[in-house]
Coordinates of C-alpha atoms in Angstrom, one line a residue:
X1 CA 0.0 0.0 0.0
X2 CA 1.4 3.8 -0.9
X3 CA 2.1 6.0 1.7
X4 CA 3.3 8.3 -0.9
X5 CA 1.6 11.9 -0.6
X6 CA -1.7 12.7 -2.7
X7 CA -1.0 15.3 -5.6
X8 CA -4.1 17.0 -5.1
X9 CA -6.9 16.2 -2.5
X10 CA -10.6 17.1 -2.7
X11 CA -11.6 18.2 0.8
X12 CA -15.0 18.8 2.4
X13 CA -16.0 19.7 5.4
X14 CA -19.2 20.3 7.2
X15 CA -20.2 23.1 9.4
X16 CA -23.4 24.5 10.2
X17 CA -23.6 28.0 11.7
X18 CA -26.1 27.7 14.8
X19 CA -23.6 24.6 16.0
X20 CA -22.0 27.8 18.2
X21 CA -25.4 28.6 20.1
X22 CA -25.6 25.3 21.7
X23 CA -24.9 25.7 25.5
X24 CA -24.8 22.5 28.0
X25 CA -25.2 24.6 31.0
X26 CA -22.8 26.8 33.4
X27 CA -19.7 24.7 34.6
X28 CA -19.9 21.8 32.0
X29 CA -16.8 21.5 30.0
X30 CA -18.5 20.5 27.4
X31 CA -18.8 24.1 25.2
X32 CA -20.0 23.7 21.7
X33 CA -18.8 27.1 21.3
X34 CA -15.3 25.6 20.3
X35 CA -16.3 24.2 16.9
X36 CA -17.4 28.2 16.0
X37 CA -14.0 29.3 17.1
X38 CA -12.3 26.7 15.0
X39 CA -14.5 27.4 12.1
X40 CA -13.4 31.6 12.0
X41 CA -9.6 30.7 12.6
X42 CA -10.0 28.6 9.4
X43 CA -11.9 31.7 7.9
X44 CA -9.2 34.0 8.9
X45 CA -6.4 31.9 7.6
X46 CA -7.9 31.1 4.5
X47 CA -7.9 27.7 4.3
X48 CA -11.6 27.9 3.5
X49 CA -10.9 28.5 0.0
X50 CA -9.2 25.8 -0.4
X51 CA -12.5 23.3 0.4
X52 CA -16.0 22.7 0.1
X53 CA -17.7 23.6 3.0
X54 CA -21.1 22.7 3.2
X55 CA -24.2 23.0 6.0
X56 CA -25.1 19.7 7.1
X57 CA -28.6 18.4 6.8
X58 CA -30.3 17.6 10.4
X59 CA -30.1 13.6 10.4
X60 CA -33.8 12.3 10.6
X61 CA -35.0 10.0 13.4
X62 CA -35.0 7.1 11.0
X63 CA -31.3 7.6 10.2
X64 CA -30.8 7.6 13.6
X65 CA -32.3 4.8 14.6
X66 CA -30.2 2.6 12.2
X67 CA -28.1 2.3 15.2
X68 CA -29.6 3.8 18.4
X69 CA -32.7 2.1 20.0
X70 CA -36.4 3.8 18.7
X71 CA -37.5 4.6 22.6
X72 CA -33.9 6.5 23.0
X73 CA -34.6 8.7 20.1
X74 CA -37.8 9.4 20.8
X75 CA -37.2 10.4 24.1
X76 CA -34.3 12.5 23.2
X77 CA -36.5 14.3 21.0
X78 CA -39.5 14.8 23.6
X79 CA -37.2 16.0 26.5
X80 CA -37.1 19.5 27.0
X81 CA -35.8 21.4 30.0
X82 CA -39.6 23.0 30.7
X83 CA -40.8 19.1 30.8
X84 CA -38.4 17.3 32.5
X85 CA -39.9 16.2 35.4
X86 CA -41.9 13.8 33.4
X87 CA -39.5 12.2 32.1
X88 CA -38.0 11.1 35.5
X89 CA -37.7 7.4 35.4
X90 CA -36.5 7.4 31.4
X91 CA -33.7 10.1 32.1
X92 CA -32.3 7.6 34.4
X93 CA -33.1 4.8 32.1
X94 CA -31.0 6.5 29.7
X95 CA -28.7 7.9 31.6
X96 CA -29.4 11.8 31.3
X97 CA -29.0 14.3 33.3
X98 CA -26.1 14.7 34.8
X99 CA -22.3 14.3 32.7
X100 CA -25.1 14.4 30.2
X101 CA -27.5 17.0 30.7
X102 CA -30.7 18.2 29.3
X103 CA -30.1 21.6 27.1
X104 CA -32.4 23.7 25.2
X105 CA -31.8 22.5 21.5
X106 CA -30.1 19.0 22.8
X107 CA -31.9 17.1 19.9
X108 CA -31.1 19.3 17.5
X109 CA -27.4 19.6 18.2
X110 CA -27.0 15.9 18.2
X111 CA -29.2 16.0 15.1
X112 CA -26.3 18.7 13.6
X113 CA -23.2 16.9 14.6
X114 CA -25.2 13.3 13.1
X115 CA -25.8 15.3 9.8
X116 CA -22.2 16.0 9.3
X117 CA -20.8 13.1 9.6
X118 CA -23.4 10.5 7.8
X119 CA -23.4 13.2 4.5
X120 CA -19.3 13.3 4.7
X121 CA -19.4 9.4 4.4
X122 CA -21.7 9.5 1.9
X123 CA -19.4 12.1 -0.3
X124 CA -16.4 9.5 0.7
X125 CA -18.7 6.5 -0.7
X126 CA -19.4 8.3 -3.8
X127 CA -15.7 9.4 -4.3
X128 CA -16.8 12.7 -4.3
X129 CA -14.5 13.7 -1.8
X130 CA -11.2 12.2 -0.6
X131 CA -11.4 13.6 3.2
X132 CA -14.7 14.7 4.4
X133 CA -14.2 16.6 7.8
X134 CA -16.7 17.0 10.7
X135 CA -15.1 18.8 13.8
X136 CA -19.3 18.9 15.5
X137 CA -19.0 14.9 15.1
X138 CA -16.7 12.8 17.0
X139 CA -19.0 12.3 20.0
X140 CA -17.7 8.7 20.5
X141 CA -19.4 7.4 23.9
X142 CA -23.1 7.1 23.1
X143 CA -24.6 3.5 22.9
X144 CA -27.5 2.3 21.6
X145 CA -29.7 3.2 24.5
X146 CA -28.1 5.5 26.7
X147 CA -26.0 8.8 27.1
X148 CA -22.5 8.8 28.4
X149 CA -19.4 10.9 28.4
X150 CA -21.5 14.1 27.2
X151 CA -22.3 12.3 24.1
X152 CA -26.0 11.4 22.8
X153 CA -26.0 10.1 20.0
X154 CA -22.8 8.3 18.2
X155 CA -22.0 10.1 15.0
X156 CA -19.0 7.7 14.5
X157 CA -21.3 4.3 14.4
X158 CA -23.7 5.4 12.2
X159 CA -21.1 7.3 9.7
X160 CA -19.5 3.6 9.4
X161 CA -22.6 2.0 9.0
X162 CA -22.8 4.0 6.2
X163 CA -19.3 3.5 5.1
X164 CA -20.1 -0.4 5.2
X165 CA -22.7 -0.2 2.2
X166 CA -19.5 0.4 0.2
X167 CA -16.6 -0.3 1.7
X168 CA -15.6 -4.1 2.3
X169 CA -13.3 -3.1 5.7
X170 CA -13.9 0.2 7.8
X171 CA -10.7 1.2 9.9
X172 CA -11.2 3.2 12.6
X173 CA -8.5 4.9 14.7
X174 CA -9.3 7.6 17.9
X175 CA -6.6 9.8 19.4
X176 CA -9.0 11.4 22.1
X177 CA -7.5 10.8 25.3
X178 CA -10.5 8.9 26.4
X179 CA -11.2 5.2 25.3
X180 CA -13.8 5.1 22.4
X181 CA -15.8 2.6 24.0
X182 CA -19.1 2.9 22.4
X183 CA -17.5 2.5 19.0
X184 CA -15.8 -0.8 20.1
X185 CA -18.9 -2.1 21.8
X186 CA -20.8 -1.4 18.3
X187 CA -18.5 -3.3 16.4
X188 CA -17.3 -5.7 18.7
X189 CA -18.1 -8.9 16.9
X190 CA -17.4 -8.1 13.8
X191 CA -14.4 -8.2 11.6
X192 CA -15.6 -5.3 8.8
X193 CA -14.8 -3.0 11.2
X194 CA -11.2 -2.4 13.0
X195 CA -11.0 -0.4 15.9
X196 CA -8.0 0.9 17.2
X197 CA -7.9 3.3 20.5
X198 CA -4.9 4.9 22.2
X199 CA -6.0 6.2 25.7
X200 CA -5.5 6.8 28.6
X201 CA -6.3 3.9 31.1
X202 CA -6.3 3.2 34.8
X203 CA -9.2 4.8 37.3
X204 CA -10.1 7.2 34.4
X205 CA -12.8 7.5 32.7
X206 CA -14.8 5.5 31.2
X207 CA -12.9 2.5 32.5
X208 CA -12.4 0.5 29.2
X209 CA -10.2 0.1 26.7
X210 CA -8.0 -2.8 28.4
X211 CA -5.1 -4.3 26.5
X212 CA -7.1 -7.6 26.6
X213 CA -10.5 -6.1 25.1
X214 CA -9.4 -7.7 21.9
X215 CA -13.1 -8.2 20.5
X216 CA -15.6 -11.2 20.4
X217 CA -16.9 -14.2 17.9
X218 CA -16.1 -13.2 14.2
X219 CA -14.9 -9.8 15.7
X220 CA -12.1 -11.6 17.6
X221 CA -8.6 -9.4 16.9
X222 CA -10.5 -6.8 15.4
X223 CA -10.6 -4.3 18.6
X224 CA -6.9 -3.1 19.4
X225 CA -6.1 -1.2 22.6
X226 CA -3.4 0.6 23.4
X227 CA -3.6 2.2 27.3
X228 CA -1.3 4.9 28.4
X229 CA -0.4 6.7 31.9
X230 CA -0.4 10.3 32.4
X231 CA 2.3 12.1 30.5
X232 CA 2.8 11.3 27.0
X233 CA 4.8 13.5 25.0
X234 CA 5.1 13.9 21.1
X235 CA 8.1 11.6 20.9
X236 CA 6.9 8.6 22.7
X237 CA 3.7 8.7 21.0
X238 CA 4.9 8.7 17.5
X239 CA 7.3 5.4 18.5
X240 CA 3.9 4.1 19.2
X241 CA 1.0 5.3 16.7
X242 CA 3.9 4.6 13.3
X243 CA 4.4 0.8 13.9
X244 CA 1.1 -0.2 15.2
X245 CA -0.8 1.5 12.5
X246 CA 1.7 0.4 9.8
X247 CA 1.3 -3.4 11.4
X248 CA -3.0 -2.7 11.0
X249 CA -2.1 -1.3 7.4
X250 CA -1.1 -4.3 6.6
X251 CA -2.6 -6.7 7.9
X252 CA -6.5 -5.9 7.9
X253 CA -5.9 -3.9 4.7
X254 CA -8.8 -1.5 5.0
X255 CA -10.4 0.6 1.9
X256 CA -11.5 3.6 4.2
X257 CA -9.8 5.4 7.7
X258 CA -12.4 7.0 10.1
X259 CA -10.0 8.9 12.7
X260 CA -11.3 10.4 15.9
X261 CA -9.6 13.5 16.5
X262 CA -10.2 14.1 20.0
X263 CA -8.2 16.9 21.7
X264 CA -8.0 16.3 25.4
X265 CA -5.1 14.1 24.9
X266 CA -2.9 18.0 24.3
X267 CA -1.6 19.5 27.2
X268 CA -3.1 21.7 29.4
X269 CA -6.6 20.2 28.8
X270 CA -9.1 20.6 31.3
X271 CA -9.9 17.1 31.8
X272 CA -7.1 15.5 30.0
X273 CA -3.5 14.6 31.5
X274 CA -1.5 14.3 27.9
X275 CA 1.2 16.4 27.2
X276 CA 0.8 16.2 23.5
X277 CA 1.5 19.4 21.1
X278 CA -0.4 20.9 17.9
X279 CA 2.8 18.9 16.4
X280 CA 2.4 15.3 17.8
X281 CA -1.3 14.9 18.0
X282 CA -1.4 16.1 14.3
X283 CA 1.1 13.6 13.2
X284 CA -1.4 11.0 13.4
X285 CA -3.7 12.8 11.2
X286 CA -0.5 13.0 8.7
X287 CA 0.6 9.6 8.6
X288 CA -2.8 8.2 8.1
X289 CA -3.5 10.5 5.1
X290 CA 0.0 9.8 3.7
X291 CA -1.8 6.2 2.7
X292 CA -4.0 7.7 -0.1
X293 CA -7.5 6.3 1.1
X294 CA -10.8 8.1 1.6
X295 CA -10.5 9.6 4.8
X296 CA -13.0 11.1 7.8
X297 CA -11.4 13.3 10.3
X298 CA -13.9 14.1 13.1
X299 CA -14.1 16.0 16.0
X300 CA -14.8 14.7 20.1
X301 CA -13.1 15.2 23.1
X302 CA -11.6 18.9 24.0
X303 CA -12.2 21.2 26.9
X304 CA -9.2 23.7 27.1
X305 CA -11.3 25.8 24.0
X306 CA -8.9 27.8 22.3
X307 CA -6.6 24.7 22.4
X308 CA -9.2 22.5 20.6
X309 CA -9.7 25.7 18.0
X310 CA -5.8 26.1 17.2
X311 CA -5.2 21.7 16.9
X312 CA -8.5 21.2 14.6
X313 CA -7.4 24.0 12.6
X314 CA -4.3 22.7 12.3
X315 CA -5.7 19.4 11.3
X316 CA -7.4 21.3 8.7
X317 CA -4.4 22.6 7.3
X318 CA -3.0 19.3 7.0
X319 CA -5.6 17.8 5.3
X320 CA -5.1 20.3 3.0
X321 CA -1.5 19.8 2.8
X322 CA -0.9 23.9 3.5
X323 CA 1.4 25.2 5.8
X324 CA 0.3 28.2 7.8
X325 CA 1.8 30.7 10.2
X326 CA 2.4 30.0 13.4
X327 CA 1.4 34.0 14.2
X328 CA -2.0 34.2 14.5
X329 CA -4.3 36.1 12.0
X330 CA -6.5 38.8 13.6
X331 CA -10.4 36.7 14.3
X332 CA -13.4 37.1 16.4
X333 CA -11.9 35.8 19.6
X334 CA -8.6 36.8 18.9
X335 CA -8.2 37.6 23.1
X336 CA -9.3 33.9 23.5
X337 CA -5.9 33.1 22.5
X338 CA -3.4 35.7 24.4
X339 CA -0.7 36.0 25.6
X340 CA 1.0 34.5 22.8
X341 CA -1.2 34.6 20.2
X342 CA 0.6 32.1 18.5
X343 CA -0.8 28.2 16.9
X344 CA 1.5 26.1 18.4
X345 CA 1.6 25.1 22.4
X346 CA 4.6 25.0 24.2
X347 CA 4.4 21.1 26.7
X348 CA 4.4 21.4 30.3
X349 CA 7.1 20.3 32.4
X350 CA 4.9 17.1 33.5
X351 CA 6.7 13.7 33.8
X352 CA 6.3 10.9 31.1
X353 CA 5.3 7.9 33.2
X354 CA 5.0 6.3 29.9
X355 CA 8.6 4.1 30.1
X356 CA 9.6 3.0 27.0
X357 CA 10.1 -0.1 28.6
X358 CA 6.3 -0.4 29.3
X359 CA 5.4 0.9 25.6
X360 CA 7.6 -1.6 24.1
X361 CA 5.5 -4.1 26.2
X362 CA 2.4 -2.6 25.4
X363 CA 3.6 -2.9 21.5
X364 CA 5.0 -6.2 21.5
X365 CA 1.7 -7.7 23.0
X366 CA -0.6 -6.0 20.0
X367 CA 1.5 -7.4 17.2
X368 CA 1.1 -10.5 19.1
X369 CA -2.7 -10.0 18.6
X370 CA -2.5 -8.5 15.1
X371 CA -0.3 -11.9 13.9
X372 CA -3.3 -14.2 14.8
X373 CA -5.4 -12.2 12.1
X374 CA -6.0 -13.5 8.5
X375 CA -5.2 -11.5 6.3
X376 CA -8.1 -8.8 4.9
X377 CA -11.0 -10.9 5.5
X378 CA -13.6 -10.6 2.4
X379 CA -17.7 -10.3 2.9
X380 CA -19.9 -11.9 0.7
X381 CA -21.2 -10.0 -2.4
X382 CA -24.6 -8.2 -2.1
X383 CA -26.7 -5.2 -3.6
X384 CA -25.7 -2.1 -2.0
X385 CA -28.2 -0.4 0.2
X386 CA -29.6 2.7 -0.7
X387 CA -27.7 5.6 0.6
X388 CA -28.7 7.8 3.2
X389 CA -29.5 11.4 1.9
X390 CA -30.5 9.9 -1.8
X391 CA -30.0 12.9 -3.7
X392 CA -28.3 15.6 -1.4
X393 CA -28.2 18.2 -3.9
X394 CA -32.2 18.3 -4.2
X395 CA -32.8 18.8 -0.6
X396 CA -30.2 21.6 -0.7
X397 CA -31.9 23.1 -3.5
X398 CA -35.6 22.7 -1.5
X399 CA -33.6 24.7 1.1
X400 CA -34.4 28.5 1.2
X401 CA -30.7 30.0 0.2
X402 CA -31.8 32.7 2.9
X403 CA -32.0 30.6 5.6
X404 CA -29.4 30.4 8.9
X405 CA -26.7 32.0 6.5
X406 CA -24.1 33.5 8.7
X407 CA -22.5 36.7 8.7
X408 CA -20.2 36.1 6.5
X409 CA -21.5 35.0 3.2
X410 CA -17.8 33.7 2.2
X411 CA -17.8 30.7 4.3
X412 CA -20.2 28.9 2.2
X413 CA -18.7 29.6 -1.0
X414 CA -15.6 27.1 -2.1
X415 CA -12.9 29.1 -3.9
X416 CA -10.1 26.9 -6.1
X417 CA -6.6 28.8 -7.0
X418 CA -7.2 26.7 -10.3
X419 CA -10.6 26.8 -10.9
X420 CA -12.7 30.1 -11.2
X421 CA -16.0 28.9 -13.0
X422 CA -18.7 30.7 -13.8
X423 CA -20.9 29.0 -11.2
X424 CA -18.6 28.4 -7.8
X425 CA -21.8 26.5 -6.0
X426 CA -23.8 24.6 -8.8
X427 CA -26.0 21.9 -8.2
X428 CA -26.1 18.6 -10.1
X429 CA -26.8 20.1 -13.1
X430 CA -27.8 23.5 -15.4
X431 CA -31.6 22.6 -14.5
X432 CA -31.5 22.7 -10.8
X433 CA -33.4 25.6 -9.6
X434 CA -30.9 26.2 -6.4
X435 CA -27.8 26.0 -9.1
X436 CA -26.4 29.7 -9.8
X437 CA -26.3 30.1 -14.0
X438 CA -23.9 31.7 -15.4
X439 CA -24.6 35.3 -16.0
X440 CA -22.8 35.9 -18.6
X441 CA -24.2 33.0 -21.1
X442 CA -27.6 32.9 -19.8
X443 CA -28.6 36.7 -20.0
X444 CA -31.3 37.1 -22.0
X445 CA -30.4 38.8 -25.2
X446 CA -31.6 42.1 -26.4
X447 CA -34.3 41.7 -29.2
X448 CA -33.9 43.3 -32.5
X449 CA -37.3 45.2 -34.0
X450 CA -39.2 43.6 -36.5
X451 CA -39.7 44.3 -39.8
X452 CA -43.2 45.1 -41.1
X453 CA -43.2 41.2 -42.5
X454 CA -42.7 40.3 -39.5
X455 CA -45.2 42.6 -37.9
X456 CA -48.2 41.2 -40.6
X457 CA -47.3 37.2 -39.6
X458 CA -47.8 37.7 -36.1
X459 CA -50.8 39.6 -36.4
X460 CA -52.4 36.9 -38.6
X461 CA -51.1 34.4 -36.1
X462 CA -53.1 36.6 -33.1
X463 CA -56.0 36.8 -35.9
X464 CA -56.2 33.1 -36.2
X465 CA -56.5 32.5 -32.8
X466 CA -59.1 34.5 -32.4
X467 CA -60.3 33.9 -35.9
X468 CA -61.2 30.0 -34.3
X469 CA -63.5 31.8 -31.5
X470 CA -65.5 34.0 -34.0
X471 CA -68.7 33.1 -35.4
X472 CA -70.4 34.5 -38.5
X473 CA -73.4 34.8 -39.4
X474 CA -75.0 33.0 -42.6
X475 CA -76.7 35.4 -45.2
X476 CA -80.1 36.2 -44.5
X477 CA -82.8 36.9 -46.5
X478 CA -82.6 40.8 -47.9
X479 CA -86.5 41.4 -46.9
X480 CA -85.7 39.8 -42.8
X481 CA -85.3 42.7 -40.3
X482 CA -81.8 43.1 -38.8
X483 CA -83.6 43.2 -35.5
X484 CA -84.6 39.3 -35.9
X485 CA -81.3 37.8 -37.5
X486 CA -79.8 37.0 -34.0
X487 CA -82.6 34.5 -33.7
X488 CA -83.0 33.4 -36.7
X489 CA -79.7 33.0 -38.6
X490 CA -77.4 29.7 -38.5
X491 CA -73.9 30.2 -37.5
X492 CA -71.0 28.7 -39.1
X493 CA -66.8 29.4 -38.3
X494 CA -65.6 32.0 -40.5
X495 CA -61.8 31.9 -41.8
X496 CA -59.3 33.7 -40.5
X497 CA -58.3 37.1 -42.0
X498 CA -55.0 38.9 -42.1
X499 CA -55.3 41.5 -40.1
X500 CA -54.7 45.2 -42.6
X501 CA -52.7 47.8 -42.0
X502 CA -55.3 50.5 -41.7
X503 CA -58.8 49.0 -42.2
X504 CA -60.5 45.2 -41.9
X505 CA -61.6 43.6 -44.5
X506 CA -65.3 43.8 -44.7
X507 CA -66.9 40.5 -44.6
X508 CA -69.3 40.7 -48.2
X509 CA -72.0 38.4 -46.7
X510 CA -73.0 41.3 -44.0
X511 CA -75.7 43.4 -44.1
X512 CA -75.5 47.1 -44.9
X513 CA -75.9 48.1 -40.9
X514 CA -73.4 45.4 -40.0
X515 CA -70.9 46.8 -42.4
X516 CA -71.6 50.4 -41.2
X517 CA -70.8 49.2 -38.0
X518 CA -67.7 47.4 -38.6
X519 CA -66.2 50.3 -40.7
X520 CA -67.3 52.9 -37.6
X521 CA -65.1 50.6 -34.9
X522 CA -62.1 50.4 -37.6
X523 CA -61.6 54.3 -38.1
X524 CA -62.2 54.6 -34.3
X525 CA -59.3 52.7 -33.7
X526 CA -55.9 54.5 -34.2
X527 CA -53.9 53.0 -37.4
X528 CA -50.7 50.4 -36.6

């Protein structure tokens, strides 16, 4: 397998405005607010221009529930903080309420973060993108039924469900500094889905992740552990996340990389007790890109905010594969970031208890594991399930352009150095009534004036038509009285005639006061 660098990668990434306004309540680390910093310090470096960024659809309860249990979704989507109390025994059912509270928009958040990630895996399935990016996604501790870790519902699992309708063997990899347990327990028995965790491990939370949790039945090998003590530092954790994912490269061979991009393992986190740099966490994300397969780099873990904005815009940059200044450019929380005011972050002076001793250990053991795999296991062929937004470009046309568009207009526009077409955000096609037409080519052009030919055909056109809705009158007798001939007289369809420039012709079969008549309404009427 190549690990030599992509030439040019298409990148796209998924952001939705209100993701920002999502609050879980005063003292919970949990801010939401971090994925809106992230997304203006990519808009104030630029890098935007260099992607497609779209708004992600809200993922539907039936998407959803391709995973999570029907009585968890539902009840997600009937709590409210005004109804709560009835909703007593099922919060604890669920487990909501306290590391996973109740917020004013909690549905729609999760439905947000869902959205993001599902449509990126559909773009990867498609090949329409090579590395779809969801920073709101990530949320990796949600099982079927319940709540944990402040995540509700588990982004990851049902983006590789849909991965699975196309891709033979799913890898996925997470650098948060928490275990990723409700991915594991998803795929647990299964070999289409690798799942590889470096965390930290020992009376921390959430108590999984064991060196031993090597997976179950048919899944048996396919769930690799690595557990770390406090203090890991960029050099000990690239001798570590090199060989064992170059071992998993080739041994379970997969055809798509989901990586979990969690940023409590940097130091200084809040919760986290890593002493990783921008550098060394964002090495992972390098090397796994350097193997040339569709990629998903998601969000998750991070509670030290400006942190989380400066290593996932970062990320960003890599994925790209465009370096950027380490000085800051001037954004909308540009204090958020002082003293410095710099990208990078300096390590503390915390000790690695992290031997290399142990970590050879730790090491040795997984390629003991990773030997007793056969070698990319196959699945039987079958029709591929429909995908889960079936036409995405239709909804998005659907969509009012107007609505939640944020202040700046720019950050849903893609801009190419190469590539200035007349229509920067078309749809699927010239037809699509949300597609912007080129305004050159489809401006309407001015009309000559026609010539007095021209003039004559489309009267007599105009005459015909309303040559078939007249009726004449048959000739009367000469001695009948013109008042009677409405009664009397048959009607027949009279043929059309060309319309004259000054006067009509005056039909021969009329009677004398008819004519009269006719001739008085013609010289009323100004000549054409």
């Amino acid at each position: 397998m190549a690990t030599q660098p992509h030439s040019k990668k298409r990148i796209c990434y998924y952001y939705d405005g209100d993701i920002g306004n999502y609050y879980y309540g005063q003292g919970h680390p949990m801010k939401p607010h971090r994925i809106r910093m992230t997304h203006n310090l990519i808009l104030n470096y630029g890098l935007y221009r260099k992607m497609e960024i779209y708004r992600p659809h809200k993922a539907t309860q039936e998407e959803m529930t391709k995973f999570h249990s029907d009585d968890y979704i539902k009840f997600l989507r009937s709590i409210r903080p005004d109804n709560m109390s009835e909703y007593n025994k099922q919060m604890q059912r669920f487990n909501v309420g306290e590391d996973c509270p109740v917020f004013d928009g909690m549905y729609e958040f999760c439905q947000l973060s869902t959205g993001g990630s599902v449509a990126g895996a559909v773009k990867l399935n498609k090949q329409a993108a090579d590395i779809a990016i969801n920073w709101a996604g990530g949320l990796h501790h949600a099982k079927k039924s319940e709540a944990s870790g402040f995540c509700y519902v588990n982004d990851i699992v049902l983006a590789i469900l849909e991965l699975l309708k196309y891709h033979q063997r799913v890898l996925y990899i997470d650098i948060d500094i928490h275990h990723g347990d409700g991915v594991e327990e998803a795929f647990y028995t299964t070999d289409r889905v690798m799942t590889v965790s470096f965390h930290k491990y020992g009376e921390y939370f959430p108590g999984t992740g064991d060196l031993r949790d090597i997976g179950a039945g048919k899944g048996k090998y396919y769930a690799v552990n690595f557990p770390l003590r406090d203090g890991i530092d960029d050099e000990a954790y690239e001798t570590i996340f090199k060989p064992v994912m170059t071992k998993v490269m080739e041994m379970y061979q997969p055809s798509v990389i989901v990586l979990q991009c969690g940023a409590d393992s940097l130091s200084g986190d809040r919760l986290g007790c890593f002493n990783l740099t921008l550098k060394g966490h964002g090495k992972a994300v390098e090397f796994m890109k350097k193997w040339n397969l569709p990629l998903m780099l998601l969000g998750g873990g991070g509670y030290t905010i400006r942190n989380v904005a400066r290593c996932w815009t970062h990320e960003t940059s890599i994925a790209l594969n465009v370096e950027v200044a380490n000085e800051l450019p001037y954004n909308d929380y540009f204090e958020y970031y002082g003293p410095d005011f710099k990208l990078n972050i300096s390590p503390s002076n915390m000790a690695n208890q992290n031997t290399g001793e142990y970590l050879e250990k730790i090491k040795t053991r997984l390629f003991e594991n990773l030997r007793m795999l056969p070698h990319a296991p196959g699945v039987q062929m079958q029709a591929i399930p429909e995908d889960a937004l079936n036409d995405e470009s239709d909804t998005e046309d659907k969509e009012n352009p107007d609505s939640r568009i944020s202040i700046r207009a720019s950050d849903k526009r893609i801009h190419c150095d190469e590539e200035f077409s007349d229509s920067e955000d078309e749809m699927s096609g010239p037809n699509e009534s949300g597609a912007r037409r080129d305004r050159t080519s489809h401006k309407p052009k001015p009309k000559r004036p026609k010539t007095e030919e021209e003039k004559k055909a489309d009267g007599a056109k105009s005459e015909n038509k309303d040559g078939e809705k007249k009726e004449v009158k048959k000739e009367a007798d000469s001695n009948e009285n013109a008042k009677d001939k409405d009664q009397n007289m048959e009607e027949k369809e009279k043929p059309a005639v060309p319309e004259q420039t000054e006067k009509k012709a005056i039909d021969p079969a009329k009677t004398e006061a008819e004519e009269n008549k006719d001739t008085q309404k013609t010289e009323d009427k100004p000549a054409t």
